[in-house]
Short mmCIF file of C-alpha atoms and ligand atoms in Angstrom, two decimals:
data_model
loop_
_atom_site.label_atom_id
_atom_site.label_comp_id
_atom_site.label_asym_id
_atom_site.label_seq_id
_atom_site.Cartn_x
_atom_site.Cartn_y
_atom_site.Cartn_z
CA MET A 11 8.42 74.21 126.11
CA ASN A 12 7.69 77.42 127.85
CA THR A 13 4.71 78.98 127.04
CA LYS A 14 4.61 82.70 126.35
CA ILE A 15 1.29 84.27 127.71
CA VAL A 16 1.09 87.89 126.74
CA LYS A 17 -2.30 90.16 127.52
CA ILE A 18 -2.82 92.51 124.87
CA ASN A 19 -6.17 94.67 124.95
CA PRO A 20 -7.99 95.00 121.88
CA GLU A 21 -9.08 97.87 122.00
CA ASN A 22 -6.17 99.33 122.75
CA ILE A 23 -3.39 97.27 120.98
CA ASP A 24 0.34 97.29 122.64
CA GLU A 25 2.15 97.24 119.43
CA GLU A 26 5.64 96.05 120.79
CA LYS A 27 3.90 92.99 122.20
CA MET A 28 2.11 92.69 118.95
CA SER A 29 5.88 93.09 117.17
CA GLN A 30 7.46 90.17 118.97
CA MET A 31 4.27 87.80 118.39
CA GLY A 32 4.79 88.41 114.47
CA LYS A 33 8.06 87.52 114.89
CA ILE A 34 7.19 84.61 116.64
CA ILE A 35 5.02 83.38 113.24
CA SER A 36 7.63 84.89 111.00
CA ASP A 37 10.04 82.81 112.76
CA GLY A 38 8.23 79.95 111.71
CA GLY A 39 6.65 79.02 115.60
CA LEU A 40 3.42 78.71 116.95
CA VAL A 41 0.99 81.75 118.62
CA SER A 42 -2.65 81.17 119.59
CA PHE A 43 -4.22 84.20 119.30
CA PRO A 44 -7.90 85.23 119.60
CA THR A 45 -10.47 85.91 116.51
CA GLU A 46 -13.69 87.23 116.40
CA THR A 47 -15.00 83.83 116.30
CA VAL A 48 -12.97 81.28 118.70
CA TYR A 49 -9.10 81.59 119.34
CA GLY A 50 -6.54 80.16 115.96
CA LEU A 51 -3.47 78.70 116.28
CA GLY A 52 -1.22 80.71 114.45
CA ALA A 53 2.09 80.06 112.09
CA ASN A 54 3.60 81.30 108.47
CA ALA A 55 1.25 79.35 106.05
CA PHE A 56 4.32 79.85 103.74
CA SER A 57 6.48 76.88 105.51
CA SER A 58 5.94 73.64 105.99
CA ALA A 59 7.86 72.81 108.63
CA ALA A 60 5.83 76.01 110.77
CA VAL A 61 2.64 74.29 109.94
CA ALA A 62 3.70 70.74 110.58
CA ASN A 63 4.24 71.90 114.46
CA ILE A 64 0.58 72.89 114.22
CA PHE A 65 -0.86 69.17 113.62
CA LYS A 66 1.94 68.00 115.84
CA ALA A 67 0.49 70.63 118.78
CA LYS A 68 -3.30 69.94 118.04
CA GLY A 69 -2.83 65.78 117.73
CA ARG A 70 -4.35 66.53 114.54
CA PRO A 71 -5.13 64.20 111.95
CA SER A 72 -2.51 65.24 108.67
CA ASP A 73 -5.32 64.58 106.36
CA ASN A 74 -7.15 67.78 107.68
CA PRO A 75 -6.50 71.24 106.30
CA LEU A 76 -5.79 74.19 107.42
CA ILE A 77 -7.70 77.91 107.05
CA VAL A 78 -5.66 80.91 105.93
CA HIS A 79 -5.58 84.02 107.30
CA ILE A 80 -5.05 87.42 104.96
CA SER A 81 -6.12 91.14 106.59
CA SER A 82 -7.55 92.45 104.07
CA ALA A 83 -8.70 91.37 100.10
CA ASP A 84 -5.79 92.61 98.55
CA LYS A 85 -3.70 89.67 99.31
CA ILE A 86 -5.95 86.94 97.97
CA PRO A 87 -3.73 86.34 95.27
CA ASP A 88 -0.67 85.49 97.78
CA VAL A 89 -3.15 82.26 98.31
CA ALA A 90 -5.56 81.65 95.91
CA ARG A 91 -5.05 81.48 92.31
CA GLU A 92 -8.70 82.42 91.14
CA VAL A 93 -11.05 84.56 93.02
CA PRO A 94 -14.67 84.04 90.67
CA GLU A 95 -17.43 87.07 90.64
CA ALA A 96 -19.20 85.40 92.59
CA ALA A 97 -16.44 84.79 95.72
CA LYS A 98 -15.35 88.37 95.68
CA LYS A 99 -19.23 89.27 96.23
CA VAL A 100 -19.26 87.11 99.11
CA PHE A 101 -15.89 88.68 100.12
CA ASP A 102 -17.38 92.18 99.54
CA ALA A 103 -20.36 91.49 102.06
CA PHE A 104 -19.12 89.62 104.64
CA SER A 105 -14.79 90.49 105.13
CA PRO A 106 -13.49 91.41 108.17
CA GLY A 107 -15.73 88.92 109.53
CA PRO A 108 -16.92 84.96 110.17
CA ILE A 109 -16.40 83.65 107.13
CA THR A 110 -13.89 81.75 104.99
CA VAL A 111 -13.93 81.20 100.95
CA ILE A 112 -12.77 77.94 99.46
CA LEU A 113 -11.01 79.33 96.62
CA LYS A 114 -8.86 77.64 93.84
CA LYS A 115 -4.98 77.23 95.54
CA SER A 116 -1.56 79.48 95.11
CA PRO A 117 1.16 77.05 94.24
CA PHE A 118 2.90 79.32 96.91
CA ILE A 119 1.08 77.23 99.67
CA PRO A 120 2.28 74.00 100.68
CA ASP A 121 0.69 71.42 100.88
CA GLY A 122 1.06 70.97 104.40
CA VAL A 123 -1.45 73.86 104.72
CA THR A 124 -3.90 72.33 102.15
CA ALA A 125 -3.59 69.08 102.89
CA GLY A 126 -2.65 68.31 99.54
CA LEU A 127 -6.25 69.45 98.43
CA ASP A 128 -6.21 71.49 94.64
CA THR A 129 -8.15 74.54 96.95
CA VAL A 130 -7.52 76.45 99.98
CA ALA A 131 -9.75 78.12 102.28
CA VAL A 132 -9.11 82.25 102.94
CA ARG A 133 -10.39 83.71 105.69
CA ILE A 134 -10.12 87.76 106.82
CA PRO A 135 -11.30 88.09 110.20
CA SER A 136 -12.42 91.22 112.01
CA HIS A 137 -10.87 90.37 115.59
CA PRO A 138 -8.38 93.83 115.54
CA ILE A 139 -5.65 90.99 117.30
CA ALA A 140 -5.82 89.16 114.72
CA ARG A 141 -5.30 91.87 111.94
CA GLU A 142 -2.56 92.70 113.15
CA LEU A 143 -0.86 90.26 114.26
CA ILE A 144 -1.16 89.11 110.02
CA LYS A 145 0.38 92.79 109.74
CA LYS A 146 3.16 92.39 112.15
CA SER A 147 3.93 88.74 110.83
CA GLY A 148 3.94 90.05 107.33
CA VAL A 149 2.82 86.42 106.09
CA PRO A 150 -0.60 84.68 105.85
CA ILE A 151 -1.17 83.00 108.60
CA ALA A 152 -2.71 79.39 108.84
CA ALA A 153 -5.22 78.56 112.33
CA PRO A 154 -6.97 76.07 112.36
CA SER A 155 -9.46 76.75 115.87
CA SER A 156 -6.64 76.12 119.56
CA ASN A 157 -7.99 73.63 120.80
CA ARG A 158 -6.52 69.82 121.05
CA SER A 159 -7.51 67.76 118.54
CA GLY A 160 -11.65 66.76 119.27
CA LYS A 161 -12.01 69.15 121.94
CA PRO A 162 -14.47 71.93 121.80
CA SER A 163 -12.59 75.16 119.85
CA PRO A 164 -11.72 77.40 123.06
CA THR A 165 -13.84 80.97 123.06
CA LYS A 166 -11.19 82.45 126.21
CA ALA A 167 -7.48 82.38 126.92
CA GLU A 168 -8.53 79.90 129.58
CA HIS A 169 -9.53 77.34 127.65
CA VAL A 170 -6.17 77.67 124.93
CA ILE A 171 -3.64 77.61 128.38
CA PHE A 172 -5.50 74.49 129.67
CA ASP A 173 -5.11 73.20 126.08
CA MET A 174 -2.14 74.26 124.58
CA ASP A 175 0.45 75.17 127.70
CA GLY A 176 3.74 74.07 127.36
CA ARG A 177 2.78 72.64 123.06
CA ILE A 178 3.09 76.25 121.87
CA ASP A 179 5.51 79.14 122.00
CA ALA A 180 2.66 82.28 122.69
CA ILE A 181 -0.64 82.56 123.68
CA ILE A 182 -2.65 85.87 123.25
CA ASP A 183 -5.20 86.65 125.83
CA GLY A 184 -6.92 88.87 124.08
CA GLY A 185 -10.84 88.65 126.30
CA GLU A 186 -13.11 86.43 125.20
CA CYS A 187 -14.69 85.67 121.89
CA SER A 188 -18.04 87.39 120.56
CA VAL A 189 -19.41 84.81 117.59
CA GLY A 190 -18.02 81.71 119.89
CA VAL A 191 -19.02 79.13 116.96
CA GLU A 192 -16.23 79.20 114.23
CA SER A 193 -16.12 80.73 110.48
CA THR A 194 -18.90 79.81 107.81
CA ILE A 195 -17.03 77.75 105.28
CA ILE A 196 -18.43 78.02 101.49
CA ASP A 197 -16.84 76.26 98.78
CA MET A 198 -16.88 78.55 95.56
CA SER A 199 -14.46 76.14 94.16
CA GLY A 200 -16.72 74.49 91.93
CA GLU A 201 -19.81 75.12 89.78
CA LYS A 202 -22.30 75.81 92.33
CA PRO A 203 -21.53 77.43 95.42
CA VAL A 204 -22.32 75.08 98.77
CA ILE A 205 -22.02 76.22 102.37
CA LEU A 206 -19.68 73.11 104.10
CA ARG A 207 -20.29 74.46 107.97
CA PRO A 208 -22.80 77.03 108.74
CA GLY A 209 -21.13 79.81 111.33
CA GLY A 210 -21.01 83.29 112.14
CA ILE A 211 -22.42 84.18 109.14
CA THR A 212 -26.22 82.45 107.70
CA TYR A 213 -27.73 80.56 104.78
CA ALA A 214 -30.31 83.02 104.56
CA GLN A 215 -27.87 86.00 104.25
CA LEU A 216 -25.01 83.96 101.77
CA LYS A 217 -28.47 83.19 99.88
CA LYS A 218 -29.50 86.73 99.43
CA ILE A 219 -26.12 87.51 97.09
CA LEU A 220 -26.09 84.04 95.86
CA PRO A 221 -29.52 82.90 95.14
CA ASN A 222 -27.74 79.49 94.29
CA VAL A 223 -26.08 78.66 97.49
CA GLU A 224 -26.86 74.79 98.69
CA ILE A 225 -26.19 74.02 102.09
CA ASP A 226 -23.90 70.54 101.88
CA ARG A 227 -26.38 67.37 103.00
CA HIS A 228 -23.96 66.30 105.96
CA ILE A 229 -24.18 69.07 108.21
CA LEU A 230 -26.77 68.17 110.32
CA LYS A 231 -26.15 64.43 109.76
CA SER A 232 -23.09 62.81 111.14
CA ILE A 233 -20.68 61.59 109.02
CA GLU A 234 -21.45 57.68 107.51
CA LYS A 235 -18.15 55.84 107.18
CA ASN A 236 -16.75 54.83 103.45
CA GLU A 237 -17.36 58.60 102.12
CA ALA A 238 -15.58 61.50 101.55
CA PRO A 239 -16.85 63.70 103.02
CA LYS A 240 -16.08 67.53 101.40
CA CYS A 241 -14.78 68.92 104.41
CA PRO A 242 -12.43 66.87 105.49
CA GLY A 243 -12.69 67.97 109.32
CA MET A 244 -16.87 67.01 109.37
CA LYS A 245 -16.06 62.90 109.71
CA TYR A 246 -13.81 63.45 112.79
CA LYS A 247 -14.74 63.50 116.27
CA HIS A 248 -15.65 66.68 117.33
CA TYR A 249 -16.63 69.17 120.50
CA ALA A 250 -16.48 66.52 122.69
CA PRO A 251 -16.53 66.70 126.55
CA ASP A 252 -16.13 63.98 129.09
CA ALA A 253 -19.26 63.59 129.76
CA GLU A 254 -22.25 62.30 127.08
CA VAL A 255 -24.20 64.71 125.82
CA TYR A 256 -27.91 64.52 124.72
CA VAL A 257 -29.53 67.30 122.92
CA ILE A 258 -33.50 67.81 123.92
CA GLU A 259 -34.93 69.06 121.01
CA GLY A 260 -38.09 70.57 121.39
CA GLU A 261 -40.96 72.94 121.59
CA LYS A 262 -40.34 74.63 124.56
CA GLY A 263 -42.31 73.22 127.72
CA ARG A 264 -42.12 69.86 126.29
CA THR A 265 -38.40 70.00 126.38
CA GLU A 266 -38.10 70.99 130.23
CA GLU A 267 -40.57 68.17 130.98
CA LYS A 268 -38.90 65.89 129.07
CA ILE A 269 -35.02 67.56 130.53
CA ARG A 270 -36.88 66.77 134.14
CA GLN A 271 -37.81 63.40 133.91
CA CYS A 272 -33.96 62.05 132.55
CA ILE A 273 -32.62 64.27 135.79
CA LYS A 274 -34.57 61.82 137.43
CA GLU A 275 -34.27 58.08 135.09
CA ASN A 276 -29.95 59.46 135.95
CA SER A 277 -30.00 60.22 139.54
CA ASP A 278 -26.89 58.11 140.34
CA LYS A 279 -24.65 60.93 138.13
CA ARG A 280 -23.66 63.94 138.25
CA VAL A 281 -26.20 65.54 135.41
CA GLY A 282 -25.60 68.93 133.87
CA VAL A 283 -28.29 71.32 131.85
CA ILE A 284 -27.77 73.68 129.35
CA SER A 285 -31.16 75.62 130.22
CA ILE A 286 -32.77 78.39 127.77
CA GLY A 287 -33.91 80.51 130.69
CA ASP A 288 -34.35 80.17 133.62
CA ALA A 289 -36.88 77.57 134.50
CA ASP A 290 -35.73 75.19 137.47
CA TYR A 291 -34.46 71.70 137.55
CA ASP A 292 -32.67 69.63 140.50
CA ALA A 293 -29.93 69.13 138.65
CA GLN A 294 -26.10 69.08 139.97
CA PHE A 295 -25.15 71.92 137.11
CA VAL A 296 -27.21 73.69 135.98
CA LEU A 297 -25.65 76.51 132.80
CA ARG A 298 -28.48 79.50 131.66
CA VAL A 299 -28.53 81.06 127.76
CA ASP A 300 -30.61 83.52 127.05
CA ASN A 301 -33.31 82.76 124.53
CA SER A 302 -31.63 83.48 121.43
CA ASN A 303 -29.29 81.40 119.55
CA VAL A 304 -26.75 84.42 118.89
CA ASP A 305 -26.14 83.81 122.72
CA TYR A 306 -26.28 79.88 122.47
CA ALA A 307 -23.66 80.12 120.10
CA ASN A 308 -21.68 82.80 122.13
CA LYS A 309 -22.10 80.49 125.30
CA LEU A 310 -22.00 76.73 124.32
CA PHE A 311 -18.16 75.83 123.06
CA ASP A 312 -17.27 77.37 127.37
CA TYR A 313 -20.49 75.43 129.14
CA LEU A 314 -18.92 72.02 127.58
CA ARG A 315 -15.46 72.73 128.82
CA GLU A 316 -17.04 74.28 132.17
CA PHE A 317 -18.97 70.47 132.70
CA ASP A 318 -15.89 69.08 132.62
CA LYS A 319 -14.44 71.29 135.14
CA GLN A 320 -17.35 70.13 137.00
CA LYS A 321 -16.92 66.22 136.76
CA ILE A 322 -20.10 66.05 135.23
CA ASP A 323 -21.08 63.09 133.60
CA ILE A 324 -24.82 63.64 131.99
CA VAL A 325 -25.77 66.52 130.40
CA PHE A 326 -29.30 67.07 128.87
CA ALA A 327 -28.90 70.44 126.48
CA GLU A 328 -32.36 72.25 125.87
CA PHE A 329 -32.39 73.42 122.22
CA SER A 330 -35.90 75.06 121.13
CA ILE A 331 -35.61 77.68 119.03
CA GLU A 332 -36.14 77.70 115.17
CA ASP A 333 -34.28 80.78 113.61
CA ASP A 334 -31.66 81.71 111.10
CA TYR A 335 -29.01 80.96 113.70
CA ALA A 336 -30.38 77.50 114.55
CA LEU A 337 -28.36 75.52 111.76
CA ALA A 338 -25.49 76.80 113.42
CA VAL A 339 -25.63 76.50 116.75
CA LYS A 340 -27.50 73.17 116.26
CA ASN A 341 -24.76 71.81 114.48
CA ARG A 342 -22.69 71.95 117.61
CA LEU A 343 -24.81 70.35 119.51
CA TYR A 344 -25.02 67.74 117.79
CA LYS A 345 -21.23 67.02 117.32
CA SER A 346 -20.83 67.29 120.76
CA ALA A 347 -23.92 64.55 121.76
CA ALA A 348 -22.66 62.52 119.22
CA ASN A 349 -26.06 63.29 117.84
CA ARG A 350 -27.78 62.11 120.63
CA ILE A 351 -30.36 63.45 120.03
CA ILE A 352 -34.02 63.47 121.90
CA ARG A 353 -36.54 65.59 119.36
CA VAL A 354 -39.50 65.72 121.67
O1 TXA B 12 -13.94 80.56 112.96
C1 TXA B 12 -12.45 79.85 112.27
O2 TXA B 12 -13.00 79.15 111.31
C2 TXA B 12 -11.89 79.09 112.66
C3 TXA B 12 -10.84 80.46 112.77
C4 TXA B 12 -9.42 80.28 114.28
O3 TXA B 12 -10.19 81.44 111.37
N1 TXA B 12 -10.92 78.00 112.34
C5 TXA B 12 -11.14 77.30 112.69
O4 TXA B 12 -10.36 76.12 111.96
O5 TXA B 12 -12.58 77.17 112.83
P1 TXA B 12 -10.67 74.41 111.98
O6 TXA B 12 -9.23 73.77 111.28
O7 TXA B 12 -10.61 74.22 113.18
O8 TXA B 12 -12.03 74.54 110.33
C6 TXA B 12 -11.21 74.21 109.59
C7 TXA B 12 -11.96 73.68 108.93
C8 TXA B 12 -11.77 72.24 109.06
O9 TXA B 12 -12.99 71.00 109.07
C9 TXA B 12 -11.26 71.63 107.65
O10 TXA B 12 -11.58 70.20 106.93
C10 TXA B 12 -12.28 72.84 106.74
O11 TXA B 12 -12.14 74.00 107.46
N2 TXA B 12 -10.96 72.92 105.32
C11 TXA B 12 -9.64 73.78 105.16
N3 TXA B 12 -9.59 74.03 104.15
C12 TXA B 12 -10.39 72.99 103.42
C13 TXA B 12 -10.73 73.01 101.44
N4 TXA B 12 -9.69 73.72 100.72
N5 TXA B 12 -11.12 72.51 101.38
C14 TXA B 12 -12.38 71.69 102.31
N6 TXA B 12 -12.16 71.60 103.70
C15 TXA B 12 -11.36 72.90 104.09
MG1 MG B 13 -11.50 73.47 115.14
#
């Protein structure tokens, strides 16, 4: 398949190009597009056939449901059959933006989207290109992250091109995603609201409007075998670069000392480091983040892909900033490291 790659400036959207992209979606094709979190791989959420092609293109297991993207809250009844008052509050407070709400599914959404569940994940993105694509296509857009299954989510068009060129109809290059990790997922379909995936909207922010909100206990743990996870995507290998990743977690200073020791012990390998700040390391490839988890989230997936490009064998990722945003970063870091965590 010949994949069209179309550059669109999010600050000055080319209406005609967007109409073409919207038509690909409404005709049943696949278009990758930027959102404020990561790039998505979109298809008409009302079409079982189109949605089935998402799973093929990604190599995604069919029991892992997709998020349905709409342009505004008045479209929720098209995709969900029930919206509790508390869920309305969440949409009012944080949408459009990096949050996904699990609701009871409408009968119009095919089982292929929700992997047979009675619930549907609903998100109203804030990225102008994502919003325009939904409007132009005239349908809700089912879209997972636009990576090959198991790989880090794409935050730049070049990541999508690497994973998806030749496998889908079109890729919209709309520049870098600003958040860098996927949306927060909150399940509002049960008795109590539960955060299933931490992301751009924090637990503290949600707690302010939903005092009884809980965090799913699987979030910082790997899924134990034979347990049915709430969020089907949680049980799969995730964000895994070719390199073996270790998280070096603890107080700044101690983490630096440990990383130096690890580099020495692995002198026969090509070593990569994610360093918070500008400490010197004697490694092949050192990538840096500012002293901020917002910056860490923004860069992490890009860095994991960069290590693969540089044929790095082993990565030591420093983690030392504990704040409200830490959960979102740690959740991805731990998964990319397959829970190889060294606490110092
Ligand atoms: O930021 C994001 O959320 C991005 C952009 C493209 O919107 N999308 C994204 O999609 O991260 P994906 O498919 O990579 O992750 C969606 C997660 C999966 O772990 C899936 O299992 C979970 O959402 N999910 C979807 N529907 C669900 C449902 N009805 N109940 C529980 N979990 C659900
Ligand atoms: Mg994903």
